[in-house]
Amino acid sequence: MAKKEQNNDQLIAHIIKGIEEVKGNDIDILDLRQIENTVCDYFIICNGTSNTQVNAIVNSIQKTVSKALKDKPWHVEGGENAEWVLLDYVNVVVHVFQKHIREFYDIESLWGDAKITSIETNY
């Protein structure tokens, strides 16, 4: 079990690094481990200002994780319109939104029982 936690921590760190490389905004980590019947252990949610930036964030995450951990997402969805792109790394699922789409779906409130950690950015 400790190895899985370490792998999750490394994966999350590299995902956050990938988001920050292209100035993704409002980064939140939702810890879902204490909630029954969840599909994964963590959600990472962020947003970009345009479909171009959303695609840049997605590409940066994939490149950073692949280079550091030799891992790639099990599934990617939503890349064609880049309003909401989902990267499924099995235990960690990344949601990259355009700001107005994130506000509309408000995933954080749907998972209100999750422990939410907001990542401070310096840009």
JSON list of N, CA, C and O in Angstrom, two decimals, residues 5-48:
[
{"chain": "A", "resi": 5, "resn": "GLU", "atom": "N", "xyz": [0.81, 4.72, -2.51]},
{"chain": "A", "resi": 5, "resn": "GLU", "atom": "CA", "xyz": [0.74, 6.10, -2.04]},
{"chain": "A", "resi": 5, "resn": "GLU", "atom": "C", "xyz": [1.91, 6.91, -2.59]},
{"chain": "A", "resi": 5, "resn": "GLU", "atom": "O", "xyz": [1.73, 8.03, -3.03]},
{"chain": "A", "resi": 6, "resn": "GLN", "atom": "N", "xyz": [3.10, 6.32, -2.57]},
{"chain": "A", "resi": 6, "resn": "GLN", "atom": "CA", "xyz": [4.28, 7.01, -3.08]},
{"chain": "A", "resi": 6, "resn": "GLN", "atom": "C", "xyz": [4.11, 7.28, -4.58]},
{"chain": "A", "resi": 6, "resn": "GLN", "atom": "O", "xyz": [4.41, 8.38, -5.05]},
{"chain": "A", "resi": 7, "resn": "ASN", "atom": "N", "xyz": [3.60, 6.30, -5.32]},
{"chain": "A", "resi": 7, "resn": "ASN", "atom": "CA", "xyz": [3.37, 6.49, -6.75]},
{"chain": "A", "resi": 7, "resn": "ASN", "atom": "C", "xyz": [2.36, 7.60, -6.99]},
{"chain": "A", "resi": 7, "resn": "ASN", "atom": "O", "xyz": [2.52, 8.41, -7.90]},
{"chain": "A", "resi": 8, "resn": "ASN", "atom": "N", "xyz": [1.26, 7.61, -6.19]},
{"chain": "A", "resi": 8, "resn": "ASN", "atom": "CA", "xyz": [0.26, 8.67, -6.32]},
{"chain": "A", "resi": 8, "resn": "ASN", "atom": "C", "xyz": [0.90, 10.03, -6.04]},
{"chain": "A", "resi": 8, "resn": "ASN", "atom": "O", "xyz": [0.65, 11.00, -6.77]},
{"chain": "A", "resi": 9, "resn": "ASP", "atom": "N", "xyz": [1.70, 10.13, -4.99]},
{"chain": "A", "resi": 9, "resn": "ASP", "atom": "CA", "xyz": [2.33, 11.40, -4.63]},
{"chain": "A", "resi": 9, "resn": "ASP", "atom": "C", "xyz": [3.25, 11.88, -5.74]},
{"chain": "A", "resi": 9, "resn": "ASP", "atom": "O", "xyz": [3.24, 13.07, -6.09]},
{"chain": "A", "resi": 10, "resn": "GLN", "atom": "N", "xyz": [4.04, 10.99, -6.31]},
{"chain": "A", "resi": 10, "resn": "GLN", "atom": "CA", "xyz": [4.94, 11.36, -7.40]},
{"chain": "A", "resi": 10, "resn": "GLN", "atom": "C", "xyz": [4.14, 11.80, -8.63]},
{"chain": "A", "resi": 10, "resn": "GLN", "atom": "O", "xyz": [4.46, 12.81, -9.26]},
{"chain": "A", "resi": 11, "resn": "LEU", "atom": "N", "xyz": [3.10, 11.04, -8.95]},
{"chain": "A", "resi": 11, "resn": "LEU", "atom": "CA", "xyz": [2.27, 11.37, -10.10]},
{"chain": "A", "resi": 11, "resn": "LEU", "atom": "C", "xyz": [1.63, 12.74, -9.92]},
{"chain": "A", "resi": 11, "resn": "LEU", "atom": "O", "xyz": [1.67, 13.58, -10.82]},
{"chain": "A", "resi": 12, "resn": "ILE", "atom": "N", "xyz": [1.07, 12.98, -8.74]},
{"chain": "A", "resi": 12, "resn": "ILE", "atom": "CA", "xyz": [0.43, 14.27, -8.47]},
{"chain": "A", "resi": 12, "resn": "ILE", "atom": "C", "xyz": [1.44, 15.41, -8.59]},
{"chain": "A", "resi": 12, "resn": "ILE", "atom": "O", "xyz": [1.15, 16.45, -9.20]},
{"chain": "A", "resi": 13, "resn": "ALA", "atom": "N", "xyz": [2.62, 15.22, -8.03]},
{"chain": "A", "resi": 13, "resn": "ALA", "atom": "CA", "xyz": [3.66, 16.27, -8.10]},
{"chain": "A", "resi": 13, "resn": "ALA", "atom": "C", "xyz": [4.01, 16.61, -9.54]},
{"chain": "A", "resi": 13, "resn": "ALA", "atom": "O", "xyz": [4.14, 17.79, -9.90]},
{"chain": "A", "resi": 14, "resn": "HIS", "atom": "N", "xyz": [4.12, 15.59, -10.39]},
{"chain": "A", "resi": 14, "resn": "HIS", "atom": "CA", "xyz": [4.48, 15.85, -11.79]},
{"chain": "A", "resi": 14, "resn": "HIS", "atom": "C", "xyz": [3.30, 16.43, -12.58]},
{"chain": "A", "resi": 14, "resn": "HIS", "atom": "O", "xyz": [3.51, 17.24, -13.49]},
{"chain": "A", "resi": 15, "resn": "ILE", "atom": "N", "xyz": [2.09, 16.04, -12.23]},
{"chain": "A", "resi": 15, "resn": "ILE", "atom": "CA", "xyz": [0.91, 16.64, -12.87]},
{"chain": "A", "resi": 15, "resn": "ILE", "atom": "C", "xyz": [0.85, 18.14, -12.53]},
{"chain": "A", "resi": 15, "resn": "ILE", "atom": "O", "xyz": [0.66, 18.97, -13.42]},
{"chain": "A", "resi": 16, "resn": "ILE", "atom": "N", "xyz": [1.04, 18.47, -11.25]},
{"chain": "A", "resi": 16, "resn": "ILE", "atom": "CA", "xyz": [1.03, 19.88, -10.84]},
{"chain": "A", "resi": 16, "resn": "ILE", "atom": "C", "xyz": [2.14, 20.65, -11.56]},
{"chain": "A", "resi": 16, "resn": "ILE", "atom": "O", "xyz": [1.92, 21.76, -12.05]},
{"chain": "A", "resi": 17, "resn": "LYS", "atom": "N", "xyz": [3.32, 20.05, -11.65]},
{"chain": "A", "resi": 17, "resn": "LYS", "atom": "CA", "xyz": [4.43, 20.70, -12.35]},
{"chain": "A", "resi": 17, "resn": "LYS", "atom": "C", "xyz": [4.05, 20.97, -13.81]},
{"chain": "A", "resi": 17, "resn": "LYS", "atom": "O", "xyz": [4.30, 22.06, -14.34]},
{"chain": "A", "resi": 18, "resn": "GLY", "atom": "N", "xyz": [3.41, 19.99, -14.46]},
{"chain": "A", "resi": 18, "resn": "GLY", "atom": "CA", "xyz": [2.98, 20.17, -15.84]},
{"chain": "A", "resi": 18, "resn": "GLY", "atom": "C", "xyz": [1.97, 21.29, -16.00]},
{"chain": "A", "resi": 18, "resn": "GLY", "atom": "O", "xyz": [2.02, 22.06, -16.97]},
{"chain": "A", "resi": 19, "resn": "ILE", "atom": "N", "xyz": [1.07, 21.41, -15.05]},
{"chain": "A", "resi": 19, "resn": "ILE", "atom": "CA", "xyz": [0.07, 22.49, -15.09]},
{"chain": "A", "resi": 19, "resn": "ILE", "atom": "C", "xyz": [0.76, 23.84, -14.92]},
{"chain": "A", "resi": 19, "resn": "ILE", "atom": "O", "xyz": [0.49, 24.79, -15.66]},
{"chain": "A", "resi": 20, "resn": "GLU", "atom": "N", "xyz": [1.67, 23.92, -13.95]},
{"chain": "A", "resi": 20, "resn": "GLU", "atom": "CA", "xyz": [2.34, 25.19, -13.67]},
{"chain": "A", "resi": 20, "resn": "GLU", "atom": "C", "xyz": [3.26, 25.63, -14.79]},
{"chain": "A", "resi": 20, "resn": "GLU", "atom": "O", "xyz": [3.45, 26.83, -14.99]},
{"chain": "A", "resi": 21, "resn": "GLU", "atom": "N", "xyz": [3.81, 24.67, -15.55]},
{"chain": "A", "resi": 21, "resn": "GLU", "atom": "CA", "xyz": [4.71, 25.01, -16.66]},
{"chain": "A", "resi": 21, "resn": "GLU", "atom": "C", "xyz": [4.04, 25.94, -17.68]},
{"chain": "A", "resi": 21, "resn": "GLU", "atom": "O", "xyz": [4.71, 26.75, -18.31]},
{"chain": "A", "resi": 22, "resn": "VAL", "atom": "N", "xyz": [2.73, 25.78, -17.86]},
{"chain": "A", "resi": 22, "resn": "VAL", "atom": "CA", "xyz": [2.01, 26.60, -18.84]},
{"chain": "A", "resi": 22, "resn": "VAL", "atom": "C", "xyz": [0.96, 27.49, -18.17]},
{"chain": "A", "resi": 22, "resn": "VAL", "atom": "O", "xyz": [-0.02, 27.89, -18.78]},
{"chain": "A", "resi": 23, "resn": "LYS", "atom": "N", "xyz": [1.20, 27.76, -16.88]},
{"chain": "A", "resi": 23, "resn": "LYS", "atom": "CA", "xyz": [0.40, 28.73, -16.12]},
{"chain": "A", "resi": 23, "resn": "LYS", "atom": "C", "xyz": [-1.09, 28.40, -16.03]},
{"chain": "A", "resi": 23, "resn": "LYS", "atom": "O", "xyz": [-1.95, 29.26, -16.20]},
{"chain": "A", "resi": 24, "resn": "GLY", "atom": "N", "xyz": [-1.38, 27.12, -15.73]},
{"chain": "A", "resi": 24, "resn": "GLY", "atom": "CA", "xyz": [-2.77, 26.73, -15.45]},
{"chain": "A", "resi": 24, "resn": "GLY", "atom": "C", "xyz": [-3.24, 27.40, -14.16]},
{"chain": "A", "resi": 24, "resn": "GLY", "atom": "O", "xyz": [-2.43, 27.65, -13.26]},
{"chain": "A", "resi": 25, "resn": "ASN", "atom": "N", "xyz": [-4.51, 27.72, -14.09]},
{"chain": "A", "resi": 25, "resn": "ASN", "atom": "CA", "xyz": [-5.06, 28.49, -12.97]},
{"chain": "A", "resi": 25, "resn": "ASN", "atom": "C", "xyz": [-5.90, 27.64, -12.03]},
{"chain": "A", "resi": 25, "resn": "ASN", "atom": "O", "xyz": [-6.42, 26.61, -12.41]},
{"chain": "A", "resi": 26, "resn": "ASP", "atom": "N", "xyz": [-6.04, 28.14, -10.79]},
{"chain": "A", "resi": 26, "resn": "ASP", "atom": "CA", "xyz": [-6.97, 27.59, -9.80]},
{"chain": "A", "resi": 26, "resn": "ASP", "atom": "C", "xyz": [-6.82, 26.07, -9.64]},
{"chain": "A", "resi": 26, "resn": "ASP", "atom": "O", "xyz": [-7.77, 25.31, -9.83]},
{"chain": "A", "resi": 27, "resn": "ILE", "atom": "N", "xyz": [-5.63, 25.64, -9.26]},
{"chain": "A", "resi": 27, "resn": "ILE", "atom": "CA", "xyz": [-5.33, 24.21, -9.15]},
{"chain": "A", "resi": 27, "resn": "ILE", "atom": "C", "xyz": [-5.83, 23.69, -7.80]},
{"chain": "A", "resi": 27, "resn": "ILE", "atom": "O", "xyz": [-5.45, 24.21, -6.75]},
{"chain": "A", "resi": 28, "resn": "ASP", "atom": "N", "xyz": [-6.70, 22.69, -7.84]},
{"chain": "A", "resi": 28, "resn": "ASP", "atom": "CA", "xyz": [-7.22, 22.05, -6.64]},
{"chain": "A", "resi": 28, "resn": "ASP", "atom": "C", "xyz": [-6.98, 20.55, -6.71]},
{"chain": "A", "resi": 28, "resn": "ASP", "atom": "O", "xyz": [-7.13, 19.94, -7.77]},
{"chain": "A", "resi": 29, "resn": "ILE", "atom": "N", "xyz": [-6.63, 19.96, -5.57]},
{"chain": "A", "resi": 29, "resn": "ILE", "atom": "CA", "xyz": [-6.51, 18.51, -5.45]},
{"chain": "A", "resi": 29, "resn": "ILE", "atom": "C", "xyz": [-7.63, 18.05, -4.52]},
{"chain": "A", "resi": 29, "resn": "ILE", "atom": "O", "xyz": [-7.73, 18.53, -3.39]},
{"chain": "A", "resi": 30, "resn": "LEU", "atom": "N", "xyz": [-8.48, 17.17, -5.01]},
{"chain": "A", "resi": 30, "resn": "LEU", "atom": "CA", "xyz": [-9.55, 16.59, -4.20]},
{"chain": "A", "resi": 30, "resn": "LEU", "atom": "C", "xyz": [-9.15, 15.19, -3.79]},
{"chain": "A", "resi": 30, "resn": "LEU", "atom": "O", "xyz": [-8.94, 14.33, -4.65]},
{"chain": "A", "resi": 31, "resn": "ASP", "atom": "N", "xyz": [-9.02, 14.96, -2.49]},
{"chain": "A", "resi": 31, "resn": "ASP", "atom": "CA", "xyz": [-8.66, 13.65, -1.95]},
{"chain": "A", "resi": 31, "resn": "ASP", "atom": "C", "xyz": [-9.96, 12.89, -1.71]},
{"chain": "A", "resi": 31, "resn": "ASP", "atom": "O", "xyz": [-10.73, 13.22, -0.82]},
{"chain": "A", "resi": 32, "resn": "LEU", "atom": "N", "xyz": [-10.18, 11.85, -2.52]},
{"chain": "A", "resi": 32, "resn": "LEU", "atom": "CA", "xyz": [-11.44, 11.10, -2.48]},
{"chain": "A", "resi": 32, "resn": "LEU", "atom": "C", "xyz": [-11.32, 9.78, -1.72]},
{"chain": "A", "resi": 32, "resn": "LEU", "atom": "O", "xyz": [-12.26, 9.00, -1.68]},
{"chain": "A", "resi": 33, "resn": "ARG", "atom": "N", "xyz": [-10.17, 9.53, -1.10]},
{"chain": "A", "resi": 33, "resn": "ARG", "atom": "CA", "xyz": [-9.92, 8.23, -0.50]},
{"chain": "A", "resi": 33, "resn": "ARG", "atom": "C", "xyz": [-10.85, 7.89, 0.67]},
{"chain": "A", "resi": 33, "resn": "ARG", "atom": "O", "xyz": [-11.10, 6.72, 0.91]},
{"chain": "A", "resi": 34, "resn": "GLN", "atom": "N", "xyz": [-11.37, 8.89, 1.35]},
{"chain": "A", "resi": 34, "resn": "GLN", "atom": "CA", "xyz": [-12.25, 8.62, 2.50]},
{"chain": "A", "resi": 34, "resn": "GLN", "atom": "C", "xyz": [-13.73, 8.51, 2.10]},
{"chain": "A", "resi": 34, "resn": "GLN", "atom": "O", "xyz": [-14.59, 8.32, 2.95]},
{"chain": "A", "resi": 35, "resn": "ILE", "atom": "N", "xyz": [-14.01, 8.65, 0.82]},
{"chain": "A", "resi": 35, "resn": "ILE", "atom": "CA", "xyz": [-15.39, 8.58, 0.32]},
{"chain": "A", "resi": 35, "resn": "ILE", "atom": "C", "xyz": [-15.62, 7.21, -0.29]},
{"chain": "A", "resi": 35, "resn": "ILE", "atom": "O", "xyz": [-14.80, 6.73, -1.09]},
{"chain": "A", "resi": 36, "resn": "GLU", "atom": "N", "xyz": [-16.72, 6.58, 0.07]},
{"chain": "A", "resi": 36, "resn": "GLU", "atom": "CA", "xyz": [-17.01, 5.24, -0.44]},
{"chain": "A", "resi": 36, "resn": "GLU", "atom": "C", "xyz": [-17.38, 5.27, -1.91]},
{"chain": "A", "resi": 36, "resn": "GLU", "atom": "O", "xyz": [-17.99, 6.21, -2.40]},
{"chain": "A", "resi": 37, "resn": "ASN", "atom": "N", "xyz": [-17.02, 4.20, -2.62]},
{"chain": "A", "resi": 37, "resn": "ASN", "atom": "CA", "xyz": [-17.42, 3.96, -4.01]},
{"chain": "A", "resi": 37, "resn": "ASN", "atom": "C", "xyz": [-16.98, 5.04, -4.99]},
{"chain": "A", "resi": 37, "resn": "ASN", "atom": "O", "xyz": [-17.72, 5.38, -5.91]},
{"chain": "A", "resi": 38, "resn": "THR", "atom": "N", "xyz": [-15.78, 5.56, -4.80]},
{"chain": "A", "resi": 38, "resn": "THR", "atom": "CA", "xyz": [-15.27, 6.54, -5.76]},
{"chain": "A", "resi": 38, "resn": "THR", "atom": "C", "xyz": [-14.51, 5.81, -6.87]},
{"chain": "A", "resi": 38, "resn": "THR", "atom": "O", "xyz": [-14.06, 4.69, -6.70]},
{"chain": "A", "resi": 39, "resn": "VAL", "atom": "N", "xyz": [-14.38, 6.47, -7.99]},
{"chain": "A", "resi": 39, "resn": "VAL", "atom": "CA", "xyz": [-13.74, 5.85, -9.16]},
{"chain": "A", "resi": 39, "resn": "VAL", "atom": "C", "xyz": [-12.22, 5.95, -9.11]},
{"chain": "A", "resi": 39, "resn": "VAL", "atom": "O", "xyz": [-11.54, 5.27, -9.87]},
{"chain": "A", "resi": 40, "resn": "CYS", "atom": "N", "xyz": [-11.69, 6.81, -8.25]},
{"chain": "A", "resi": 40, "resn": "CYS", "atom": "CA", "xyz": [-10.25, 6.99, -8.14]},
{"chain": "A", "resi": 40, "resn": "CYS", "atom": "C", "xyz": [-9.91, 7.54, -6.76]},
{"chain": "A", "resi": 40, "resn": "CYS", "atom": "O", "xyz": [-10.81, 7.79, -5.96]},
{"chain": "A", "resi": 41, "resn": "ASP", "atom": "N", "xyz": [-8.63, 7.75, -6.50]},
{"chain": "A", "resi": 41, "resn": "ASP", "atom": "CA", "xyz": [-8.19, 8.28, -5.21]},
{"chain": "A", "resi": 41, "resn": "ASP", "atom": "C", "xyz": [-8.16, 9.80, -5.19]},
{"chain": "A", "resi": 41, "resn": "ASP", "atom": "O", "xyz": [-8.41, 10.42, -4.15]},
{"chain": "A", "resi": 42, "resn": "TYR", "atom": "N", "xyz": [-7.83, 10.41, -6.32]},
{"chain": "A", "resi": 42, "resn": "TYR", "atom": "CA", "xyz": [-7.69, 11.87, -6.37]},
{"chain": "A", "resi": 42, "resn": "TYR", "atom": "C", "xyz": [-8.26, 12.43, -7.67]},
{"chain": "A", "resi": 42, "resn": "TYR", "atom": "O", "xyz": [-8.14, 11.80, -8.72]},
{"chain": "A", "resi": 43, "resn": "PHE", "atom": "N", "xyz": [-8.83, 13.63, -7.56]},
{"chain": "A", "resi": 43, "resn": "PHE", "atom": "CA", "xyz": [-9.12, 14.48, -8.72]},
{"chain": "A", "resi": 43, "resn": "PHE", "atom": "C", "xyz": [-8.16, 15.65, -8.63]},
{"chain": "A", "resi": 43, "resn": "PHE", "atom": "O", "xyz": [-7.94, 16.20, -7.54]},
{"chain": "A", "resi": 44, "resn": "ILE", "atom": "N", "xyz": [-7.60, 16.04, -9.74]},
{"chain": "A", "resi": 44, "resn": "ILE", "atom": "CA", "xyz": [-6.88, 17.29, -9.83]},
{"chain": "A", "resi": 44, "resn": "ILE", "atom": "C", "xyz": [-7.64, 18.14, -10.83]},
{"chain": "A", "resi": 44, "resn": "ILE", "atom": "O", "xyz": [-7.91, 17.70, -11.95]},
{"chain": "A", "resi": 45, "resn": "ILE", "atom": "N", "xyz": [-8.00, 19.34, -10.41]},
{"chain": "A", "resi": 45, "resn": "ILE", "atom": "CA", "xyz": [-8.83, 20.22, -11.23]},
{"chain": "A", "resi": 45, "resn": "ILE", "atom": "C", "xyz": [-8.09, 21.54, -11.43]},
{"chain": "A", "resi": 45, "resn": "ILE", "atom": "O", "xyz": [-7.52, 22.09, -10.49]},
{"chain": "A", "resi": 46, "resn": "CYS", "atom": "N", "xyz": [-8.08, 22.00, -12.68]},
{"chain": "A", "resi": 46, "resn": "CYS", "atom": "CA", "xyz": [-7.50, 23.32, -12.97]},
{"chain": "A", "resi": 46, "resn": "CYS", "atom": "C", "xyz": [-8.24, 23.90, -14.16]},
{"chain": "A", "resi": 46, "resn": "CYS", "atom": "O", "xyz": [-9.08, 23.24, -14.77]},
{"chain": "A", "resi": 47, "resn": "ASN", "atom": "N", "xyz": [-7.91, 25.14, -14.48]},
{"chain": "A", "resi": 47, "resn": "ASN", "atom": "CA", "xyz": [-8.53, 25.72, -15.67]},
{"chain": "A", "resi": 47, "resn": "ASN", "atom": "C", "xyz": [-7.55, 26.60, -16.42]},
{"chain": "A", "resi": 47, "resn": "ASN", "atom": "O", "xyz": [-6.56, 27.08, -15.87]},
{"chain": "A", "resi": 48, "resn": "GLY", "atom": "N", "xyz": [-7.87, 26.77, -17.69]},
{"chain": "A", "resi": 48, "resn": "GLY", "atom": "CA", "xyz": [-7.14, 27.66, -18.58]},
{"chain": "A", "resi": 48, "resn": "GLY", "atom": "C", "xyz": [-8.08, 28.73, -19.08]},
{"chain": "A", "resi": 48, "resn": "GLY", "atom": "O", "xyz": [-9.29, 28.67, -18.85]}
]
